[in-house]
Coordinates of C-alpha atoms and ligand atoms in Angstrom, one line a residue:
M20 CA -58.3 -0.9 -28.5
T21 CA -55.2 0.6 -28.7
H22 CA -54.7 4.5 -28.2
I23 CA -51.8 6.2 -29.5
R24 CA -51.3 9.5 -28.1
S25 CA -48.6 12.7 -27.6
E26 CA -46.4 11.7 -24.3
S27 CA -46.2 14.1 -21.3
A28 CA -44.7 14.6 -18.4
I29 CA -46.9 12.2 -16.4
D30 CA -46.1 9.5 -18.4
Y31 CA -42.1 9.4 -18.0
D32 CA -41.6 6.9 -15.2
A33 CA -44.3 4.4 -17.1
V34 CA -42.0 5.2 -20.5
R35 CA -38.9 4.5 -18.5
Y36 CA -40.5 1.4 -17.1
L37 CA -41.6 0.3 -20.2
N38 CA -38.3 0.9 -22.1
T39 CA -36.0 -0.7 -19.3
A40 CA -38.5 -4.0 -20.0
A41 CA -38.1 -4.0 -23.4
F42 CA -34.7 -3.6 -23.9
E43 CA -31.9 -5.7 -22.1
T44 CA -30.6 -2.3 -20.0
D45 CA -32.3 0.6 -19.0
A46 CA -29.6 2.5 -21.4
E47 CA -32.5 3.0 -23.7
A48 CA -34.6 4.3 -20.9
G49 CA -31.7 6.8 -20.6
L50 CA -31.1 8.1 -24.1
V51 CA -34.9 8.8 -24.0
D52 CA -34.7 11.1 -20.8
A53 CA -31.5 12.3 -22.9
L54 CA -33.3 13.3 -25.6
R55 CA -36.1 15.0 -24.0
D56 CA -33.5 17.0 -22.0
Q57 CA -31.4 17.7 -24.8
C58 CA -33.5 18.1 -28.6
E59 CA -35.3 21.1 -29.1
S60 CA -38.2 19.1 -31.5
I61 CA -38.8 15.5 -30.4
I62 CA -41.9 13.8 -31.3
S63 CA -42.8 11.2 -28.5
L64 CA -45.7 9.2 -28.7
V65 CA -46.9 6.6 -26.1
A66 CA -49.6 3.5 -26.8
E67 CA -52.0 2.8 -23.7
K68 CA -54.0 -0.6 -24.0
D69 CA -56.5 -1.7 -21.5
D70 CA -55.3 1.0 -19.1
L71 CA -51.6 0.3 -19.0
L72 CA -49.0 2.3 -21.4
A73 CA -47.8 -0.4 -23.5
G74 CA -45.7 1.4 -26.1
H75 CA -43.4 4.1 -26.6
I76 CA -42.0 5.5 -29.9
L77 CA -39.4 8.8 -30.3
F78 CA -38.1 10.5 -33.0
S79 CA -35.3 12.9 -33.1
P80 CA -33.6 15.2 -35.4
V81 CA -30.2 13.9 -37.2
T82 CA -28.4 15.4 -39.3
L83 CA -27.0 15.2 -42.9
P84 CA -23.8 17.2 -43.3
G85 CA -23.6 20.0 -45.9
H86 CA -27.5 19.5 -46.3
N87 CA -28.8 21.5 -43.6
H88 CA -31.7 22.6 -45.3
L89 CA -32.9 19.2 -44.7
K90 CA -35.1 18.2 -41.7
I91 CA -34.3 14.4 -41.0
L92 CA -35.6 12.5 -37.9
G93 CA -34.1 9.2 -36.7
L94 CA -37.0 6.7 -35.2
A95 CA -35.4 5.7 -32.0
P96 CA -35.7 4.0 -29.5
M97 CA -39.1 2.1 -30.2
A98 CA -40.2 -0.2 -27.2
V99 CA -43.5 -2.3 -26.5
L100 CA -43.7 -3.9 -22.8
P101 CA -42.8 -7.5 -24.0
D102 CA -46.2 -8.9 -22.6
F103 CA -47.8 -6.9 -25.5
Q104 CA -45.1 -7.5 -28.2
R105 CA -46.1 -8.8 -31.7
Q106 CA -49.9 -8.0 -31.1
G107 CA -49.8 -4.7 -33.5
I108 CA -49.2 -2.0 -31.3
G109 CA -45.4 -1.1 -32.7
S110 CA -46.8 -0.9 -36.0
E111 CA -49.7 1.8 -34.7
L112 CA -46.7 3.8 -33.5
V113 CA -44.7 3.7 -36.6
T114 CA -48.0 4.4 -38.7
A115 CA -49.1 7.1 -36.0
G116 CA -45.5 8.4 -35.5
L117 CA -44.9 9.2 -39.4
N118 CA -48.2 10.6 -40.0
I119 CA -47.1 13.2 -37.8
C120 CA -43.6 13.6 -39.0
R121 CA -45.4 14.1 -42.1
E122 CA -47.8 16.4 -40.9
Q123 CA -44.7 18.9 -39.2
G124 CA -43.3 18.6 -42.5
W125 CA -40.4 16.6 -42.3
D126 CA -38.4 15.5 -45.3
A127 CA -37.7 11.9 -44.0
V128 CA -37.1 9.5 -41.3
V129 CA -34.1 7.2 -40.5
V130 CA -34.1 4.4 -38.5
L131 CA -31.4 1.4 -37.7
G132 CA -33.9 -1.5 -37.1
Y133 CA -35.2 -5.2 -37.9
P134 CA -35.2 -5.2 -41.9
E135 CA -38.4 -7.5 -41.6
F136 CA -40.1 -4.3 -40.0
Y137 CA -39.5 -1.3 -41.1
P138 CA -40.2 -1.5 -45.0
R139 CA -43.7 -2.5 -44.3
F140 CA -44.5 1.6 -43.3
G141 CA -42.1 2.6 -46.9
F142 CA -38.5 2.3 -45.2
V143 CA -35.8 1.1 -47.7
P144 CA -32.4 0.7 -46.8
A145 CA -31.2 4.3 -46.9
S146 CA -27.9 3.4 -49.5
Q147 CA -30.5 3.7 -52.2
F148 CA -30.2 7.4 -52.0
K149 CA -26.8 7.1 -51.3
I150 CA -26.9 7.9 -47.5
G151 CA -24.9 5.6 -45.0
C152 CA -25.0 5.8 -41.3
E153 CA -22.5 6.5 -38.8
Y154 CA -22.4 3.1 -36.8
D155 CA -21.1 0.3 -38.6
V156 CA -23.9 -1.7 -39.6
P157 CA -25.4 -3.8 -42.2
D158 CA -26.7 -2.1 -45.4
E159 CA -30.0 -3.4 -45.0
V160 CA -30.7 -2.5 -41.1
F161 CA -30.6 1.2 -41.8
M162 CA -33.4 2.2 -43.9
L163 CA -35.0 5.4 -44.7
V164 CA -38.3 6.7 -45.8
E165 CA -38.7 10.1 -48.1
L166 CA -41.8 11.5 -46.5
N167 CA -41.5 14.7 -48.9
T168 CA -40.8 13.4 -52.2
G169 CA -37.9 14.8 -54.2
A170 CA -36.3 16.1 -51.1
L171 CA -33.3 14.3 -51.0
D172 CA -32.8 14.2 -54.5
G173 CA -28.8 15.3 -55.5
C174 CA -28.7 14.9 -51.4
W175 CA -25.6 12.2 -50.1
G176 CA -23.7 11.9 -47.4
T177 CA -23.6 10.4 -43.3
V178 CA -26.4 10.7 -41.1
N179 CA -25.7 12.1 -37.9
Y180 CA -27.4 10.8 -34.7
H181 CA -27.6 13.2 -31.8
S182 CA -24.3 12.5 -29.3
A183 CA -26.6 11.1 -26.9
F184 CA -26.8 7.8 -28.5
A185 CA -23.1 7.4 -28.5
D186 CA -23.6 6.6 -24.7
L187 CA -25.9 3.3 -26.0
Ligands
LIG17 C1 -39.6 -3.7 -32.0 C2 -41.0 -4.1 -31.4 C3 -40.9 -2.4 -31.3 C4 -42.3 -4.1 -32.2 O1 -43.3 -3.8 -31.7 P1 -44.4 -4.8 -31.8 O2 -45.6 -4.2 -31.1 O3 -43.7 -6.2 -31.0 O4 -44.4 -5.1 -33.2 P2 -46.0 -5.6 -34.1 O5 -46.9 -6.3 -33.5 O6 -46.3 -3.8 -34.3 O7 -45.1 -6.1 -35.6 C5 -44.5 -7.7 -35.5 C6 -43.1 -7.4 -36.0 O8 -42.1 -6.9 -35.4 C7 -40.5 -7.6 -35.4 N1 -40.3 -7.9 -34.8 C8 -40.8 -7.6 -33.3 N2 -39.9 -8.3 -32.5 C9 -38.5 -8.7 -33.2 C10 -37.3 -9.5 -33.1 N3 -37.2 -9.6 -31.9 N4 -36.7 -9.7 -34.0 C11 -37.0 -9.7 -35.4 N5 -38.3 -8.6 -35.9 C12 -39.1 -8.3 -34.4 C13 -41.2 -8.3 -36.6 O9 -41.5 -8.0 -38.0 C14 -42.6 -8.4 -36.2 O10 -42.9 -8.8 -37.6 P3 -44.3 -10.4 -37.4 O11 -45.0 -10.6 -36.3 O12 -45.1 -10.8 -38.6 O13 -43.0 -11.8 -37.8 C15 -41.0 -4.6 -30.2 O14 -40.5 -5.9 -30.6 C16 -39.8 -4.5 -29.0 O15 -40.4 -3.3 -27.9 N6 -38.8 -5.4 -29.1 C17 -37.6 -5.3 -28.0 C18 -36.8 -3.5 -28.3 C19 -36.4 -3.1 -29.8 O16 -35.9 -4.4 -29.9 N7 -37.0 -2.5 -29.7 C20 -36.4 -1.8 -31.5 C21 -35.2 -1.1 -31.4 S1 -35.2 0.6 -31.2

């Protein structure tokens, strides 16, 4: 059984460990620390499996210049311990995370990630909304899901991530 819950301070070391284990360097672990310190509103969830912290997901605010009324989050980073990958934990984290984003009234979530994975949760290429990414990435890897239907009508431009992402 996987249990998804909000991260708390006692989880910080385990979250650092699992991000370092899942990625090639500790840059993502550092990014999590920076976003926790520097963002006013983040959503940070952990997945417990067999009394172990096996997964983590973070959402932090991004901006669409000229449309400051929009509440948009970026999903990043997300990590599952290597021995626990491809068992559905990442999917549970995304599903739980998006439900919380919706409950909190966020308009949309963007993600830079595997185009085979995120469409399962309603993400489509952000270009369908005429929304691009500040990073030079292939069209299909920058995706968006609108949580508040119609919120993005008439809004287009380039999404900017928090400055901490520049250190990745
Ligand atoms: C990406 C990640 C968080 C997914 O978590 P998970 O628990 O393995 O995901 P699930 O079991 O729910 O779903 C598996 C799906 O993830 C995608 N996926 C996972 N690893 C992948 C990889 N290396 N390449 C491409 N797609 C991958 C696939 O779509 C896969 O579906 P499939 O098994 O049908 O092929 C996890 O694999 C991970 O931590 N990877 C290393 C860190 C990373 O790349 N994070 C994402 C970028 S922020």
